[in-house]
XYZ file of C-alpha atoms in Angstrom:
319
model
C 91.530 190.609 176.317
C 93.319 188.919 179.186
C 91.164 187.083 181.625
C 91.325 188.641 185.048
C 91.171 186.539 188.229
C 87.575 185.963 189.304
C 86.667 187.495 192.665
C 86.379 185.021 195.493
C 82.999 184.511 197.126
C 82.251 186.919 199.898
C 83.132 185.874 203.417
C 80.107 184.990 205.585
C 78.690 187.853 207.594
C 79.906 187.991 211.201
C 77.586 186.750 213.935
C 75.358 189.327 215.563
C 76.572 190.518 218.974
C 75.037 188.904 222.032
C 72.054 190.834 223.494
C 72.664 193.004 226.517
C 71.637 191.495 229.909
C 68.007 192.236 230.772
C 68.666 193.801 234.175
C 65.935 195.780 235.940
C 68.389 198.382 237.185
C 71.518 198.320 235.066
C 74.655 199.846 236.430
C 75.936 203.109 234.987
C 78.090 202.419 231.966
C 81.774 202.183 232.692
C 84.106 204.733 231.186
C 85.109 203.645 227.701
C 88.674 202.355 227.471
C 91.036 204.333 225.235
C 91.177 203.300 221.595
C 93.926 200.754 220.968
C 97.106 201.950 219.336
C 97.471 200.918 215.694
C 99.887 198.019 215.201
C 103.476 198.975 214.569
C 104.663 198.500 210.994
C 106.286 195.165 210.305
C 110.069 195.241 210.444
C 112.761 192.552 210.254
C 115.168 192.081 213.167
C 117.958 194.647 213.261
C 120.608 191.968 212.746
C 118.889 190.353 209.743
C 120.991 190.004 206.599
C 119.137 189.083 203.432
C 120.375 186.702 200.781
C 119.282 185.964 197.246
C 120.277 184.308 194.008
C 120.316 187.683 192.243
C 123.260 186.504 190.153
C 120.704 184.569 188.081
C 119.235 187.861 186.833
C 121.261 188.755 183.751
C 120.653 191.191 180.867
C 118.121 190.082 178.282
C 116.354 187.426 180.349
C 113.795 187.022 183.111
C 114.910 185.111 186.185
C 113.073 183.795 189.218
C 114.976 185.162 192.212
C 114.519 183.956 195.798
C 114.967 186.155 198.864
C 115.546 184.735 202.345
C 113.276 186.259 204.986
C 113.880 186.957 208.652
C 111.279 184.375 209.701
C 113.089 181.603 207.842
C 110.765 181.607 204.837
C 111.657 182.523 201.274
C 109.983 185.081 199.043
C 110.336 185.337 195.312
C 110.276 187.782 192.417
C 110.457 187.469 188.660
C 113.123 189.940 187.526
C 113.525 191.014 183.911
C 116.758 192.888 183.140
C 116.868 194.962 179.969
C 119.200 193.532 177.351
C 120.567 197.077 176.989
C 121.890 197.167 180.549
C 125.200 199.038 180.693
C 127.058 199.040 184.040
C 128.283 202.546 183.212
C 124.726 203.918 183.088
C 122.300 203.923 186.044
C 119.207 201.854 185.264
C 115.662 202.628 186.505
C 113.617 200.034 188.398
C 109.933 199.293 187.790
C 108.045 197.250 190.409
C 104.940 195.630 188.870
C 102.173 194.168 191.064
C 99.413 191.885 189.787
C 95.901 191.526 191.142
C 94.603 189.164 193.795
C 95.486 185.541 192.896
C 97.710 186.731 190.042
C 101.111 185.105 189.736
C 104.022 187.267 188.555
C 104.129 185.169 185.406
C 100.452 185.728 184.614
C 100.642 189.464 185.270
C 103.781 189.782 183.156
C 101.947 188.040 180.327
C 98.864 190.280 180.143
C 100.415 193.563 181.349
C 102.679 193.570 178.283
C 105.243 195.900 179.830
C 107.724 194.224 177.496
C 106.097 196.202 174.657
C 107.060 199.523 176.260
C 110.264 201.486 176.610
C 110.734 199.780 179.980
C 111.938 196.686 178.119
C 114.803 198.704 176.662
C 115.532 200.990 179.589
C 114.684 199.365 182.915
C 114.833 196.393 185.226
C 111.233 195.259 185.704
C 110.488 193.418 188.948
C 107.361 191.287 189.376
C 107.331 190.361 193.085
C 105.263 187.418 194.287
C 102.753 188.314 197.009
C 102.272 186.061 200.021
C 99.365 183.783 199.039
C 99.018 186.029 195.969
C 97.507 188.936 197.930
C 99.096 192.299 198.694
C 98.931 194.015 202.066
C 96.084 196.411 202.755
C 93.354 194.157 201.374
C 91.062 192.362 203.864
C 92.021 188.962 202.418
C 95.791 189.587 202.623
C 97.892 187.818 205.245
C 100.736 190.344 205.092
C 100.909 192.822 207.943
C 101.017 196.531 207.208
C 104.527 197.380 206.081
C 105.592 193.776 205.447
C 105.312 193.909 201.660
C 106.864 197.378 201.596
C 109.814 195.979 203.564
C 110.132 193.245 200.932
C 110.371 195.926 198.221
C 113.174 197.584 200.181
C 114.938 194.237 200.396
C 114.624 193.665 196.646
C 115.877 197.169 195.870
C 118.864 196.742 198.189
C 119.770 193.456 196.483
C 119.432 195.057 193.046
C 121.701 197.896 194.139
C 124.296 195.332 195.158
C 124.352 193.769 191.682
C 123.449 196.560 189.248
C 124.076 200.267 188.768
C 120.609 201.331 189.923
C 119.244 204.841 189.438
C 117.765 205.387 192.895
C 116.076 208.557 191.627
C 114.016 206.551 189.128
C 112.294 203.766 191.048
C 108.673 203.271 190.020
C 105.654 201.093 190.803
C 102.583 200.014 188.869
C 99.780 197.684 189.878
C 96.477 196.161 188.810
C 93.445 195.815 191.127
C 94.816 194.571 194.497
C 98.256 195.392 193.086
C 97.065 198.896 192.222
C 95.919 199.369 195.786
C 99.315 198.164 196.971
C 101.130 200.578 194.637
C 99.194 203.405 196.316
C 99.944 201.899 199.744
C 103.622 201.679 198.801
C 103.690 205.393 197.927
C 101.877 206.236 201.168
C 104.332 204.345 203.379
C 107.609 204.738 201.481
C 107.571 207.847 199.274
C 111.319 208.121 199.824
C 111.765 205.097 197.539
C 109.522 206.119 194.662
C 109.717 208.598 191.795
C 106.250 207.719 190.485
C 103.378 205.224 190.563
C 100.481 204.161 188.336
C 97.349 202.392 189.590
C 95.064 200.466 187.213
C 91.539 199.470 188.343
C 92.860 199.775 191.880
C 91.248 198.274 194.981
C 91.714 201.117 197.460
C 90.867 199.674 200.865
C 90.930 202.236 203.648
C 94.538 201.859 204.874
C 95.674 203.116 201.464
C 95.849 206.769 202.513
C 96.089 206.578 206.294
C 99.216 207.629 208.174
C 101.100 208.490 205.000
C 104.664 209.781 205.164
C 104.822 213.528 204.380
C 106.392 213.353 200.936
C 104.762 213.564 197.525
C 104.955 210.984 194.736
C 103.898 211.615 191.108
C 100.760 209.540 190.602
C 98.549 208.450 187.700
C 95.245 206.773 188.605
C 93.496 204.886 185.759
C 89.998 203.632 186.568
C 86.824 202.801 184.652
C 83.641 204.501 185.816
C 81.710 201.280 185.060
C 84.009 199.038 187.122
C 81.721 196.324 188.477
C 84.216 194.952 191.007
C 85.877 197.981 192.610
C 83.230 200.589 191.932
C 84.345 204.058 190.900
C 82.303 205.611 193.718
C 83.528 203.175 196.362
C 81.693 200.471 198.251
C 82.240 197.343 200.326
C 83.956 194.161 199.224
C 84.987 191.180 201.371
C 83.214 192.920 204.289
C 85.608 195.870 204.056
C 84.991 199.378 202.703
C 87.101 200.724 199.871
C 87.533 204.324 198.842
C 85.822 206.113 195.975
C 88.379 206.916 193.302
C 87.694 210.698 193.562
C 88.419 210.530 197.305
C 91.800 208.926 196.740
C 92.568 211.351 193.923
C 91.756 214.301 196.186
C 94.089 212.858 198.821
C 96.871 212.497 196.233
C 96.403 216.116 195.171
C 96.715 217.269 198.775
C 99.836 215.187 199.404
C 101.373 216.410 196.139
C 100.829 220.042 197.087
C 98.293 220.906 194.383
C 96.865 224.372 194.978
C 94.083 224.633 192.398
C 91.183 222.690 190.963
C 92.242 220.012 188.480
C 92.155 220.806 184.785
C 89.853 218.505 182.824
C 90.357 217.512 179.209
C 89.075 214.846 176.824
C 91.026 212.204 174.961
C 89.887 209.712 172.356
C 88.329 206.435 173.526
C 86.027 208.215 176.016
C 88.813 209.111 178.422
C 88.429 212.098 180.745
C 91.802 213.310 182.011
C 92.132 215.316 185.230
C 95.416 217.034 186.058
C 96.154 218.646 189.374
C 97.284 222.278 189.132
C 99.997 224.097 191.049
C 101.387 220.746 192.226
C 104.854 219.962 193.550
C 104.492 216.573 191.815
C 102.037 215.386 189.194
C 98.604 214.174 190.275
C 96.758 212.802 187.237
C 93.555 210.778 186.927
C 92.293 209.021 183.811
C 88.556 208.319 184.109
C 87.665 205.761 181.440
C 83.982 206.131 180.645
C 81.981 202.939 180.387
C 84.991 200.763 181.160
C 84.959 197.771 183.503
C 87.534 196.234 185.848
C 90.446 195.368 183.588
C 93.917 196.175 182.285
C 93.113 197.972 179.044
C 94.739 197.337 175.715
C 92.870 200.299 174.183
C 94.012 202.717 175.381
C 97.316 200.910 175.770
C 97.694 200.856 179.543
C 101.296 199.645 179.507
C 102.565 202.395 177.226
C 100.466 205.139 178.829
C 101.881 204.107 182.204
C 105.507 203.916 181.097
C 105.262 207.250 179.244
C 104.099 208.819 182.517
C 106.683 207.105 184.707
C 109.698 207.436 182.433
C 109.686 211.219 182.658
C 109.587 211.206 186.463
C 112.732 211.573 188.538
C 113.374 212.674 192.083
C 115.986 215.034 190.627
C 113.853 216.463 187.822
C 110.063 216.200 188.263
C 108.226 215.616 184.993
C 105.878 218.036 183.226
C 102.122 217.761 183.465
C 100.668 214.768 181.637
């Protein structure tokens, strides 16, 4: 089994607030100020023009591609182009996000997406997170929307160099990357035809202020996850959602009208499928499983089988 990044030690608890003044006759409390407006999503300047060395990404090889940013920095992604790329045929895109402290190279190694049909059919993109942490997590330095904007930049560059099937753009992520995949679908459903989350860390921004458009979603999570507990909790002094809460939110956003159907698979997997949905809402609950990217069941192939049948033109059948 691949070794997952060890969680960092918890941040120290914040100092207790100062005690109130001990006045004999305190003044009446002032009217509470209005709640502050949430910060605006990150956006590059209107006149920004990106640049990259995308020409280095050629069929049959993985290339490290740099992307100039509006603030003068450079971001990077590992891009693997299928050796079967044909300029006459639109090619799907799969964004793949590793966990906290994962490099694209490490995630590519243990995710084994190169053993799936994606290796023959798609361009797989492993973006590098700023300080190896994706937005939405309490330890991330990216502002809300900043990493999503980077995905838009990558997609635009890919469209300038390849015949991209814009109706088949997907995302998958592990742990912090799984939380970001869900965040990505929340903020930019216009880009995505489907996502898969694996052992996701679903910190509260993950389903707040979502754009009103559904995205086919598969959530894979172990009910014995000791890091991001199935029933939610607090990590790094920040609450994260119970998996059932996120799944219920996905069902609502995907227009599901009935209770999910529940079935059993081998390997102690309970499968829940939303019913009456505009787009698929599926949850694999892996009994007794911890925080990992599973090789049994084969996470990579389960994920690609789900994603490959999704298209904005022709939604896939129930899983």
